[in-house]
mmCIF file of C-alpha atoms in Angstrom:
data_model
loop_
_atom_site.group_PDB
_atom_site.id
_atom_site.type_symbol
_atom_site.label_atom_id
_atom_site.label_comp_id
_atom_site.label_asym_id
_atom_site.label_seq_id
_atom_site.Cartn_x
_atom_site.Cartn_y
_atom_site.Cartn_z
ATOM 1 C CA MET A 1021 -59.831 -1.872 -39.787
ATOM 2 C CA ILE A 1022 -56.160 -0.931 -40.126
ATOM 3 C CA LYS A 1023 -57.185 2.697 -40.499
ATOM 4 C CA TYR A 1024 -58.929 2.656 -37.100
ATOM 5 C CA VAL A 1025 -55.956 0.994 -35.421
ATOM 6 C CA PHE A 1026 -53.710 3.647 -36.957
ATOM 7 C CA LEU A 1027 -56.036 6.428 -35.737
ATOM 8 C CA ALA A 1028 -56.128 4.917 -32.244
ATOM 9 C CA LEU A 1029 -52.327 4.777 -32.196
ATOM 10 C CA ILE A 1030 -52.125 8.438 -33.215
ATOM 11 C CA PHE A 1031 -54.531 9.407 -30.451
ATOM 12 C CA ILE A 1032 -52.665 7.352 -27.837
ATOM 13 C CA LEU A 1033 -49.305 8.722 -28.985
ATOM 14 C CA THR A 1034 -50.350 12.384 -28.823
ATOM 15 C CA THR A 1035 -51.951 11.841 -25.415
ATOM 16 C CA TYR A 1036 -48.742 10.184 -24.209
ATOM 17 C CA ILE A 1037 -46.577 13.012 -25.561
ATOM 18 C CA GLY A 1038 -48.770 15.570 -23.782
ATOM 19 C CA SER A 1039 -48.481 13.622 -20.529
ATOM 20 C CA ILE A 1040 -44.712 13.296 -20.841
ATOM 21 C CA TYR A 1041 -44.232 16.984 -21.534
ATOM 22 C CA GLY A 1042 -46.608 17.902 -18.705
ATOM 23 C CA SER A 1043 -44.683 15.698 -16.282
ATOM 24 C CA THR A 1044 -41.501 17.748 -16.801
ATOM 25 C CA PHE A 1045 -43.098 20.493 -14.699
ATOM 26 C CA LYS A 1046 -43.626 18.062 -11.830
ATOM 27 C CA LYS A 1047 -40.061 16.743 -12.136
ATOM 28 C CA ARG A 1048 -38.726 20.290 -11.948
ATOM 29 C CA LEU A 1049 -40.789 20.951 -8.827
ATOM 30 C CA VAL A 1050 -39.549 17.740 -7.193
ATOM 31 C CA GLN A 1051 -35.941 18.668 -7.982
ATOM 32 C CA LEU A 1052 -36.454 22.151 -6.530
ATOM 33 C CA LYS A 1053 -37.734 20.581 -3.307
ATOM 34 C CA ASN A 1054 -34.759 18.196 -3.286
ATOM 35 C CA LEU A 1055 -32.468 21.187 -3.825
ATOM 36 C CA GLU A 1056 -34.043 22.914 -0.838
ATOM 37 C CA ASP A 1057 -33.592 19.814 1.338
ATOM 38 C CA SER A 1058 -29.973 19.374 0.302
ATOM 39 C CA LEU A 1059 -29.114 23.019 1.009
ATOM 40 C CA MET A 1060 -30.757 22.738 4.439
ATOM 41 C CA THR A 1061 -28.564 19.717 5.098
ATOM 42 C CA LEU A 1062 -25.488 21.604 3.885
ATOM 43 C CA GLU A 1063 -26.409 24.504 6.169
ATOM 44 C CA HIS A 1064 -26.530 22.126 9.122
ATOM 45 C CA GLN A 1065 -23.218 20.527 8.150
ATOM 46 C CA ILE A 1066 -21.391 23.841 7.740
ATOM 47 C CA THR A 1067 -22.868 25.947 10.541
ATOM 48 C CA TYR A 1068 -23.436 23.410 13.304
ATOM 49 C CA VAL A 1069 -21.158 20.448 12.605
ATOM 50 C CA MET A 1070 -18.410 22.750 11.216
ATOM 51 C CA THR A 1071 -17.786 20.442 8.276
ATOM 52 C CA PRO A 1072 -15.407 21.871 5.642
ATOM 53 C CA LEU A 1073 -17.141 22.799 2.388
ATOM 54 C CA PRO A 1074 -15.807 19.934 0.215
ATOM 55 C CA ASP A 1075 -16.829 17.366 2.815
ATOM 56 C CA GLY A 1076 -20.227 19.035 3.218
ATOM 57 C CA ILE A 1077 -20.783 18.907 -0.543
ATOM 58 C CA LYS A 1078 -19.771 15.237 -0.597
ATOM 59 C CA TYR A 1079 -22.141 14.543 2.307
ATOM 60 C CA ILE A 1080 -25.138 16.106 0.555
ATOM 61 C CA ALA A 1081 -24.168 14.326 -2.674
ATOM 62 C CA GLU A 1082 -24.399 11.024 -0.833
ATOM 63 C CA LYS A 1083 -27.747 11.969 0.744
ATOM 64 C CA SER A 1084 -29.375 13.530 -2.345
ATOM 65 C CA LYS A 1085 -31.468 11.807 -4.965
ATOM 66 C CA LYS A 1086 -30.413 11.534 -8.582
ATOM 67 C CA PRO A 1087 -29.858 13.675 -10.684
ATOM 68 C CA LEU A 1088 -28.911 16.205 -7.954
ATOM 69 C CA GLN A 1089 -26.658 13.533 -6.482
ATOM 70 C CA ASP A 1090 -24.614 13.486 -9.688
ATOM 71 C CA TYR A 1091 -24.526 17.293 -9.781
ATOM 72 C CA TYR A 1092 -23.243 17.596 -6.207
ATOM 73 C CA MET A 1093 -20.722 14.809 -6.731
ATOM 74 C CA GLU A 1094 -19.400 16.696 -9.752
ATOM 75 C CA VAL A 1095 -19.154 19.884 -7.649
ATOM 76 C CA TYR A 1096 -17.248 17.908 -5.011
ATOM 77 C CA LYS A 1097 -14.825 16.471 -7.587
ATOM 78 C CA ILE A 1098 -14.173 19.915 -9.056
ATOM 79 C CA ILE A 1099 -13.491 21.452 -5.636
ATOM 80 C CA GLU A 1100 -11.321 18.542 -4.488
ATOM 81 C CA SER A 1101 -9.228 18.515 -7.660
ATOM 82 C CA GLY A 1102 -8.691 22.274 -7.486
ATOM 83 C CA ARG A 1103 -10.129 22.859 -10.980
ATOM 84 C CA ALA A 1104 -12.129 25.808 -9.639
ATOM 85 C CA ASP A 1105 -10.934 28.898 -7.798
ATOM 86 C CA SER A 1106 -14.221 29.363 -5.954
ATOM 87 C CA PRO A 1107 -17.381 27.444 -5.049
ATOM 88 C CA TYR A 1108 -19.192 29.573 -7.630
ATOM 89 C CA GLU A 1109 -16.970 28.274 -10.429
ATOM 90 C CA ALA A 1110 -17.456 24.712 -9.209
ATOM 91 C CA PHE A 1111 -21.251 25.084 -9.176
ATOM 92 C CA VAL A 1112 -21.301 26.617 -12.676
ATOM 93 C CA THR A 1113 -18.866 24.099 -14.180
ATOM 94 C CA ALA A 1114 -20.777 21.169 -12.696
ATOM 95 C CA TYR A 1115 -24.054 22.592 -13.991
ATOM 96 C CA ASP A 1116 -22.615 22.928 -17.489
ATOM 97 C CA LYS A 1117 -21.696 19.246 -17.355
ATOM 98 C CA GLU A 1118 -24.914 17.969 -15.734
ATOM 99 C CA LYS A 1119 -27.575 20.338 -17.119
ATOM 100 C CA ASN A 1120 -28.895 17.754 -19.584
ATOM 101 C CA ASN A 1121 -29.721 15.454 -16.663
ATOM 102 C CA LEU A 1122 -31.350 18.138 -14.521
ATOM 103 C CA ASN A 1123 -34.877 19.461 -14.979
ATOM 104 C CA LEU A 1124 -33.868 22.668 -13.234
ATOM 105 C CA LYS A 1125 -33.738 25.745 -15.413
ATOM 106 C CA GLU A 1126 -31.095 28.464 -15.479
ATOM 107 C CA GLU A 1127 -33.316 30.695 -13.297
ATOM 108 C CA ASP A 1128 -33.415 27.983 -10.620
ATOM 109 C CA MET A 1129 -29.685 27.462 -10.751
ATOM 110 C CA GLU A 1130 -29.005 31.214 -10.524
ATOM 111 C CA ILE A 1131 -30.025 30.898 -6.874
ATOM 112 C CA VAL A 1132 -27.375 28.214 -6.364
ATOM 113 C CA PHE A 1133 -24.812 30.223 -8.311
ATOM 114 C CA ASP A 1134 -25.465 33.295 -6.131
ATOM 115 C CA PHE A 1135 -25.079 31.044 -3.115
ATOM 116 C CA GLY A 1136 -21.731 29.824 -4.457
ATOM 117 C CA LYS A 1137 -20.488 33.407 -4.864
ATOM 118 C CA ASN A 1138 -20.936 34.082 -1.148
ATOM 119 C CA LEU A 1139 -20.066 30.677 0.257
ATOM 120 C CA GLY A 1140 -16.984 30.655 2.441
ATOM 121 C CA GLN A 1141 -16.534 34.429 2.334
ATOM 122 C CA THR A 1142 -17.929 35.256 5.783
ATOM 123 C CA SER A 1143 -18.058 34.017 9.356
ATOM 124 C CA VAL A 1144 -20.371 31.242 10.517
ATOM 125 C CA GLU A 1145 -23.035 33.816 11.422
ATOM 126 C CA GLY A 1146 -22.715 35.351 7.972
ATOM 127 C CA GLN A 1147 -23.014 31.904 6.419
ATOM 128 C CA GLN A 1148 -26.231 31.307 8.365
ATOM 129 C CA LYS A 1149 -27.673 34.537 6.987
ATOM 130 C CA ILE A 1150 -26.670 33.547 3.458
ATOM 131 C CA PHE A 1151 -28.295 30.132 3.894
ATOM 132 C CA THR A 1152 -31.459 31.782 5.235
ATOM 133 C CA LEU A 1153 -31.601 34.145 2.274
ATOM 134 C CA ILE A 1154 -30.989 31.405 -0.291
ATOM 135 C CA LEU A 1155 -33.529 29.062 1.290
ATOM 136 C CA GLU A 1156 -36.133 31.841 1.244
ATOM 137 C CA ARG A 1157 -35.483 32.403 -2.455
ATOM 138 C CA ILE A 1158 -35.861 28.691 -3.124
ATOM 139 C CA LYS A 1159 -39.126 28.586 -1.146
ATOM 140 C CA LYS A 1160 -40.495 31.453 -3.253
ATOM 141 C CA GLN A 1161 -39.398 29.651 -6.395
ATOM 142 C CA ILE A 1162 -41.089 26.440 -5.190
ATOM 143 C CA LYS A 1163 -44.324 28.284 -4.438
ATOM 144 C CA PHE A 1164 -44.306 29.875 -7.890
ATOM 145 C CA LYS A 1165 -43.470 26.563 -9.586
ATOM 146 C CA GLU A 1166 -46.226 24.720 -7.691
ATOM 147 C CA GLU A 1167 -48.787 27.083 -9.188
ATOM 148 C CA GLU A 1168 -47.166 26.807 -12.607
ATOM 149 C CA CYS A 1169 -47.003 23.017 -12.335
ATOM 150 C CA VAL A 1170 -50.712 22.619 -11.614
ATOM 151 C CA LYS A 1171 -51.648 24.900 -14.490
ATOM 152 C CA ASN A 1172 -49.182 23.685 -17.116
ATOM 153 C CA GLU A 1173 -49.327 19.978 -16.334
ATOM 154 C CA LYS A 1174 -53.070 19.947 -17.000
ATOM 155 C CA LEU A 1175 -52.641 22.213 -20.013
ATOM 156 C CA TYR A 1176 -50.181 19.898 -21.764
ATOM 157 C CA LYS A 1177 -52.189 16.779 -20.944
ATOM 158 C CA TYR A 1178 -55.319 18.372 -22.407
ATOM 159 C CA LEU A 1179 -53.323 19.677 -25.346
ATOM 160 C CA GLY A 1180 -52.104 16.152 -26.085
ATOM 161 C CA VAL A 1181 -55.634 14.746 -25.954
ATOM 162 C CA CYS A 1182 -57.122 17.589 -28.013
ATOM 163 C CA SER A 1183 -54.410 17.454 -30.663
ATOM 164 C CA GLY A 1184 -54.924 13.697 -30.914
ATOM 165 C CA ILE A 1185 -58.666 14.175 -31.385
ATOM 166 C CA MET A 1186 -58.046 16.896 -33.964
ATOM 167 C CA ILE A 1187 -55.628 14.753 -35.988
ATOM 168 C CA VAL A 1188 -58.000 11.781 -35.862
ATOM 169 C CA ILE A 1189 -60.908 13.945 -37.055
ATOM 170 C CA PHE A 1190 -58.841 15.296 -39.950
ATOM 171 C CA LEU A 1191 -57.786 11.802 -40.984
ATOM 172 C CA ILE A 1192 -61.297 10.316 -40.864
#
């Protein structure tokens, strides 16, 4: 009897692990969409409301969902304290501090880092073009990650179930 309970626990555990690992793809996709929304808001704040960059970053930090909220708040603190010479440095430094909380990968953040390199260097019209370019890159990344999410989320769930079945069969 104890053997069957143990086998059931192994099966449930491997299925759960597969589901958890598969859900990281969905979390990454959700954070990419939140990143897109926050950058659209920042674009509006900078180009139409004429909000200074630190205040715009603070505004999107307040409007964003965690963990992006923490990331943007860290960027704001770095810019406000003068610990960074450019927005790029602030974005990179904040990412180094918050990367364990974010599901975004380095390739996702490269878009934000490129954005930080050009932020504040041009006129308002130039800023609008930069925002348009960055938002297009994020949309492409989202489209690619949606396809990857559907494929990999199922894959890891099935892998968890199949590995559980395999272990149970070996132990019987």
